[in-house]
C-alpha cells in the first residue's frame, strides 16, 4: 500500500511545477543569456512530466512512460 500525499502540507502540482520551471529557466539563462526555456521534460521510472511555460500560461502533461523494447 502506498502512503497518501497530505495535500495540506504539499503545494499543488501547478505551484511546484511553476517554481521548478522558473528555476530551470534561470539556469538556462545563466548558461546563455540569449536562450529561453520553453519545455521542461522530467522522466521517472514509470512517468514522464512535460511542462511548457510561457508568461501567460503553464501546461503540465503527466503521462505513463515505458522504455522501448530492445531489438
mmCIF file of N, CA and C in Angstrom:
data_model
loop_
_atom_site.group_PDB
_atom_site.id
_atom_site.type_symbol
_atom_site.label_atom_id
_atom_site.label_comp_id
_atom_site.label_asym_id
_atom_site.label_seq_id
_atom_site.Cartn_x
_atom_site.Cartn_y
_atom_site.Cartn_z
ATOM 1 N N UNK A 1 0.837 -1.176 0.000
ATOM 2 C CA UNK A 1 0.000 0.000 0.000
ATOM 3 C C UNK A 1 0.888 1.247 0.000
ATOM 4 N N UNK A 2 0.548 2.208 -0.804
ATOM 5 C CA UNK A 2 1.318 3.441 -0.894
ATOM 6 C C UNK A 2 0.789 4.478 0.093
ATOM 7 N N UNK A 3 1.691 5.242 0.686
ATOM 8 C CA UNK A 3 1.224 6.323 1.554
ATOM 9 C C UNK A 3 0.576 7.426 0.716
ATOM 10 N N UNK A 4 -0.454 8.025 1.259
ATOM 11 C CA UNK A 4 -1.152 9.100 0.566
ATOM 12 C C UNK A 4 -0.462 10.432 0.816
ATOM 13 N N UNK A 5 -0.445 11.278 -0.184
ATOM 14 C CA UNK A 5 0.148 12.606 -0.075
ATOM 15 C C UNK A 5 -0.777 13.490 0.748
ATOM 16 N N UNK A 6 -0.231 14.144 1.732
ATOM 17 C CA UNK A 6 -1.021 15.052 2.550
ATOM 18 C C UNK A 6 -1.085 16.385 1.818
ATOM 19 N N UNK A 7 -2.265 16.704 1.295
ATOM 20 C CA UNK A 7 -2.409 17.882 0.447
ATOM 21 C C UNK A 7 -2.314 19.190 1.220
ATOM 22 N N UNK A 8 -2.556 19.158 2.513
ATOM 23 C CA UNK A 8 -2.485 20.407 3.271
ATOM 24 C C UNK A 8 -1.047 20.861 3.460
ATOM 25 N N UNK A 9 -0.087 19.967 3.341
ATOM 26 C CA UNK A 9 1.314 20.310 3.558
ATOM 27 C C UNK A 9 2.079 20.527 2.262
ATOM 28 N N UNK A 10 1.686 19.846 1.220
ATOM 29 C CA UNK A 10 2.406 19.934 -0.052
ATOM 30 C C UNK A 10 1.747 20.981 -0.946
ATOM 31 N N UNK A 11 2.555 21.733 -1.697
ATOM 32 C CA UNK A 11 1.952 22.690 -2.629
ATOM 33 C C UNK A 11 1.275 21.936 -3.771
ATOM 34 N N UNK A 12 0.257 22.530 -4.378
ATOM 35 C CA UNK A 12 -0.371 21.872 -5.531
ATOM 36 C C UNK A 12 0.662 21.662 -6.637
ATOM 37 N N UNK A 13 0.479 20.641 -7.464
ATOM 38 C CA UNK A 13 1.458 20.373 -8.526
ATOM 39 C C UNK A 13 1.722 21.581 -9.419
ATOM 40 N N UNK A 14 0.704 22.381 -9.695
ATOM 41 C CA UNK A 14 0.929 23.536 -10.571
ATOM 42 C C UNK A 14 1.888 24.539 -9.940
ATOM 43 N N UNK A 15 1.817 24.699 -8.614
ATOM 44 C CA UNK A 15 2.724 25.628 -7.933
ATOM 45 C C UNK A 15 4.148 25.084 -7.958
ATOM 46 N N UNK A 16 4.292 23.796 -7.657
ATOM 47 C CA UNK A 16 5.620 23.178 -7.647
ATOM 48 C C UNK A 16 6.245 23.186 -9.043
ATOM 49 N N UNK A 17 5.457 22.887 -10.084
ATOM 50 C CA UNK A 17 5.982 22.862 -11.449
ATOM 51 C C UNK A 17 6.338 24.265 -11.926
ATOM 52 N N UNK A 18 5.543 25.266 -11.547
ATOM 53 C CA UNK A 18 5.860 26.646 -11.936
ATOM 54 C C UNK A 18 7.179 27.081 -11.307
ATOM 55 N N UNK A 19 7.382 26.732 -10.026
ATOM 56 C CA UNK A 19 8.643 27.067 -9.347
ATOM 57 C C UNK A 19 9.823 26.355 -9.996
ATOM 58 N N UNK A 20 9.656 25.055 -10.270
ATOM 59 C CA UNK A 20 10.730 24.282 -10.883
ATOM 60 C C UNK A 20 11.058 24.819 -12.277
ATOM 61 N N UNK A 21 10.039 25.134 -13.064
ATOM 62 C CA UNK A 21 10.268 25.664 -14.410
ATOM 63 C C UNK A 21 10.952 27.025 -14.350
ATOM 64 N N UNK A 22 10.583 27.840 -13.372
ATOM 65 C CA UNK A 22 11.228 29.150 -13.228
ATOM 66 C C UNK A 22 12.706 28.990 -12.867
ATOM 67 N N UNK A 23 12.998 28.065 -11.962
ATOM 68 C CA UNK A 23 14.396 27.828 -11.581
ATOM 69 C C UNK A 23 15.192 27.252 -12.752
ATOM 70 N N UNK A 24 14.594 26.313 -13.481
ATOM 71 C CA UNK A 24 15.278 25.741 -14.641
ATOM 72 C C UNK A 24 15.499 26.807 -15.712
ATOM 73 N N UNK A 25 14.531 27.702 -15.881
ATOM 74 C CA UNK A 25 14.700 28.793 -16.837
ATOM 75 C C UNK A 25 15.844 29.708 -16.436
ATOM 76 N N UNK A 26 16.009 29.929 -15.129
ATOM 77 C CA UNK A 26 17.131 30.729 -14.645
ATOM 78 C C UNK A 26 18.468 30.072 -14.938
ATOM 79 N N UNK A 27 18.525 28.761 -14.808
ATOM 80 C CA UNK A 27 19.763 28.022 -15.110
ATOM 81 C C UNK A 27 20.095 28.150 -16.593
ATOM 82 N N UNK A 28 19.070 28.013 -17.438
ATOM 83 C CA UNK A 28 19.297 28.132 -18.887
ATOM 84 C C UNK A 28 19.809 29.532 -19.224
ATOM 85 N N UNK A 29 19.212 30.555 -18.640
ATOM 86 C CA UNK A 29 19.660 31.933 -18.898
ATOM 87 C C UNK A 29 21.067 32.178 -18.368
ATOM 88 N N UNK A 30 21.415 31.546 -17.235
ATOM 89 C CA UNK A 30 22.778 31.678 -16.710
ATOM 90 C C UNK A 30 23.798 31.083 -17.672
ATOM 91 N N UNK A 31 23.426 29.985 -18.320
ATOM 92 C CA UNK A 31 24.340 29.342 -19.262
ATOM 93 C C UNK A 31 24.478 30.149 -20.546
ATOM 94 N N UNK A 32 23.365 30.704 -21.019
ATOM 95 C CA UNK A 32 23.387 31.518 -22.237
ATOM 96 C C UNK A 32 22.263 32.544 -22.128
ATOM 97 N N UNK A 33 22.576 33.796 -21.906
ATOM 98 C CA UNK A 33 21.546 34.831 -21.696
ATOM 99 C C UNK A 33 20.572 35.004 -22.864
ATOM 100 N N UNK A 34 20.940 34.547 -24.048
ATOM 101 C CA UNK A 34 20.034 34.688 -25.194
ATOM 102 C C UNK A 34 19.050 33.527 -25.314
ATOM 103 N N UNK A 35 19.238 32.470 -24.533
ATOM 104 C CA UNK A 35 18.337 31.318 -24.585
ATOM 105 C C UNK A 35 17.169 31.495 -23.627
ATOM 106 N N UNK A 36 16.092 30.775 -23.928
ATOM 107 C CA UNK A 36 14.911 30.797 -23.082
ATOM 108 C C UNK A 36 14.368 29.377 -22.976
ATOM 109 N N UNK A 37 13.990 28.956 -21.787
ATOM 110 C CA UNK A 37 13.434 27.618 -21.588
ATOM 111 C C UNK A 37 11.978 27.614 -22.044
ATOM 112 N N UNK A 38 11.657 26.739 -22.981
ATOM 113 C CA UNK A 38 10.277 26.621 -23.449
ATOM 114 C C UNK A 38 9.615 25.365 -22.909
ATOM 115 N N UNK A 39 10.354 24.260 -22.856
ATOM 116 C CA UNK A 39 9.819 22.991 -22.390
ATOM 117 C C UNK A 39 10.761 22.389 -21.361
ATOM 118 N N UNK A 40 10.179 21.763 -20.377
ATOM 119 C CA UNK A 40 10.935 21.046 -19.368
ATOM 120 C C UNK A 40 10.393 19.622 -19.344
ATOM 121 N N UNK A 41 11.282 18.662 -19.516
ATOM 122 C CA UNK A 41 10.865 17.253 -19.562
ATOM 123 C C UNK A 41 11.546 16.511 -18.428
ATOM 124 N N UNK A 42 10.732 15.859 -17.598
ATOM 125 C CA UNK A 42 11.233 15.101 -16.455
ATOM 126 C C UNK A 42 10.739 13.672 -16.621
ATOM 127 N N UNK A 43 11.682 12.739 -16.668
ATOM 128 C CA UNK A 43 11.292 11.346 -16.834
ATOM 129 C C UNK A 43 11.672 10.560 -15.592
ATOM 130 N N UNK A 44 10.706 9.841 -15.057
ATOM 131 C CA UNK A 44 10.923 8.961 -13.910
ATOM 132 C C UNK A 44 10.865 7.522 -14.405
ATOM 133 N N UNK A 45 10.831 6.613 -13.467
ATOM 134 C CA UNK A 45 10.804 5.199 -13.828
ATOM 135 C C UNK A 45 9.554 4.835 -14.635
ATOM 136 N N UNK A 46 8.400 5.331 -14.211
ATOM 137 C CA UNK A 46 7.148 4.948 -14.858
ATOM 138 C C UNK A 46 6.358 6.121 -15.424
ATOM 139 N N UNK A 47 6.760 7.339 -15.126
ATOM 140 C CA UNK A 47 6.017 8.502 -15.604
ATOM 141 C C UNK A 47 6.949 9.522 -16.228
ATOM 142 N N UNK A 48 6.351 10.351 -17.051
ATOM 143 C CA UNK A 48 7.073 11.455 -17.658
ATOM 144 C C UNK A 48 6.226 12.709 -17.463
ATOM 145 N N UNK A 49 6.867 13.793 -17.069
ATOM 146 C CA UNK A 49 6.181 15.068 -16.881
ATOM 147 C C UNK A 49 6.787 16.047 -17.878
ATOM 148 N N UNK A 50 5.930 16.663 -18.676
ATOM 149 C CA UNK A 50 6.367 17.676 -19.624
ATOM 150 C C UNK A 50 5.695 18.985 -19.224
ATOM 151 N N UNK A 51 6.510 20.021 -19.041
ATOM 152 C CA UNK A 51 5.997 21.326 -18.642
ATOM 153 C C UNK A 51 6.344 22.319 -19.740
ATOM 154 N N UNK A 52 5.321 22.975 -20.268
ATOM 155 C CA UNK A 52 5.510 24.041 -21.246
ATOM 156 C C UNK A 52 5.115 25.330 -20.552
ATOM 157 N N UNK A 53 6.035 26.281 -20.528
ATOM 158 C CA UNK A 53 5.727 27.511 -19.806
ATOM 159 C C UNK A 53 5.835 28.724 -20.717
ATOM 160 N N UNK A 54 5.056 29.712 -20.365
ATOM 161 C CA UNK A 54 5.042 30.981 -21.055
ATOM 162 C C UNK A 54 4.721 32.030 -19.999
ATOM 163 N N UNK A 55 4.779 33.287 -20.367
ATOM 164 C CA UNK A 55 4.466 34.323 -19.391
ATOM 165 C C UNK A 55 3.002 34.257 -18.956
ATOM 166 N N UNK A 56 2.122 33.819 -19.848
ATOM 167 C CA UNK A 56 0.695 33.837 -19.569
ATOM 168 C C UNK A 56 0.109 32.488 -19.165
ATOM 169 N N UNK A 57 0.789 31.387 -19.437
ATOM 170 C CA UNK A 57 0.199 30.091 -19.126
ATOM 171 C C UNK A 57 1.269 29.071 -18.762
ATOM 172 N N UNK A 58 0.784 27.960 -18.216
ATOM 173 C CA UNK A 58 1.639 26.831 -17.861
ATOM 174 C C UNK A 58 0.873 25.559 -18.218
ATOM 175 N N UNK A 59 1.459 24.716 -19.054
ATOM 176 C CA UNK A 59 0.829 23.451 -19.434
ATOM 177 C C UNK A 59 1.645 22.331 -18.818
ATOM 178 N N UNK A 60 0.962 21.458 -18.072
ATOM 179 C CA UNK A 60 1.619 20.323 -17.433
ATOM 180 C C UNK A 60 0.985 19.048 -17.965
ATOM 181 N N UNK A 61 1.807 18.172 -18.527
ATOM 182 C CA UNK A 61 1.335 16.884 -19.030
ATOM 183 C C UNK A 61 2.039 15.797 -18.232
ATOM 184 N N UNK A 62 1.249 14.918 -17.624
ATOM 185 C CA UNK A 62 1.793 13.772 -16.890
ATOM 186 C C UNK A 62 1.305 12.532 -17.622
ATOM 187 N N UNK A 63 2.254 11.737 -18.083
ATOM 188 C CA UNK A 63 1.880 10.543 -18.837
ATOM 189 C C UNK A 63 2.687 9.339 -18.386
ATOM 190 N N UNK A 64 2.100 8.178 -18.597
ATOM 191 C CA UNK A 64 2.805 6.944 -18.310
ATOM 192 C C UNK A 64 3.899 6.752 -19.341
ATOM 193 N N UNK A 65 5.032 6.242 -18.895
ATOM 194 C CA UNK A 65 6.173 6.063 -19.798
ATOM 195 C C UNK A 65 6.727 4.663 -19.623
ATOM 196 N N UNK A 66 6.989 4.009 -20.739
ATOM 197 C CA UNK A 66 7.663 2.713 -20.711
ATOM 198 C C UNK A 66 8.786 2.768 -21.737
ATOM 199 N N UNK A 67 9.929 2.224 -21.407
ATOM 200 C CA UNK A 67 11.043 2.248 -22.377
ATOM 201 C C UNK A 67 10.733 1.379 -23.590
ATOM 202 N N UNK A 68 11.306 1.752 -24.718
ATOM 203 C CA UNK A 68 11.148 0.950 -25.927
ATOM 204 C C UNK A 68 11.833 -0.393 -25.731
ATOM 205 N N UNK A 69 11.270 -1.403 -26.319
ATOM 206 C CA UNK A 69 11.860 -2.733 -26.199
ATOM 207 C C UNK A 69 13.162 -2.801 -26.992
ATOM 208 N N UNK A 70 14.119 -3.512 -26.448
ATOM 209 C CA UNK A 70 15.404 -3.687 -27.126
ATOM 210 C C UNK A 70 15.239 -4.687 -28.274
ATOM 211 N N UNK A 71 15.865 -4.390 -29.412
ATOM 212 C CA UNK A 71 15.762 -5.269 -30.579
ATOM 213 C C UNK A 71 16.733 -6.410 -30.480
#
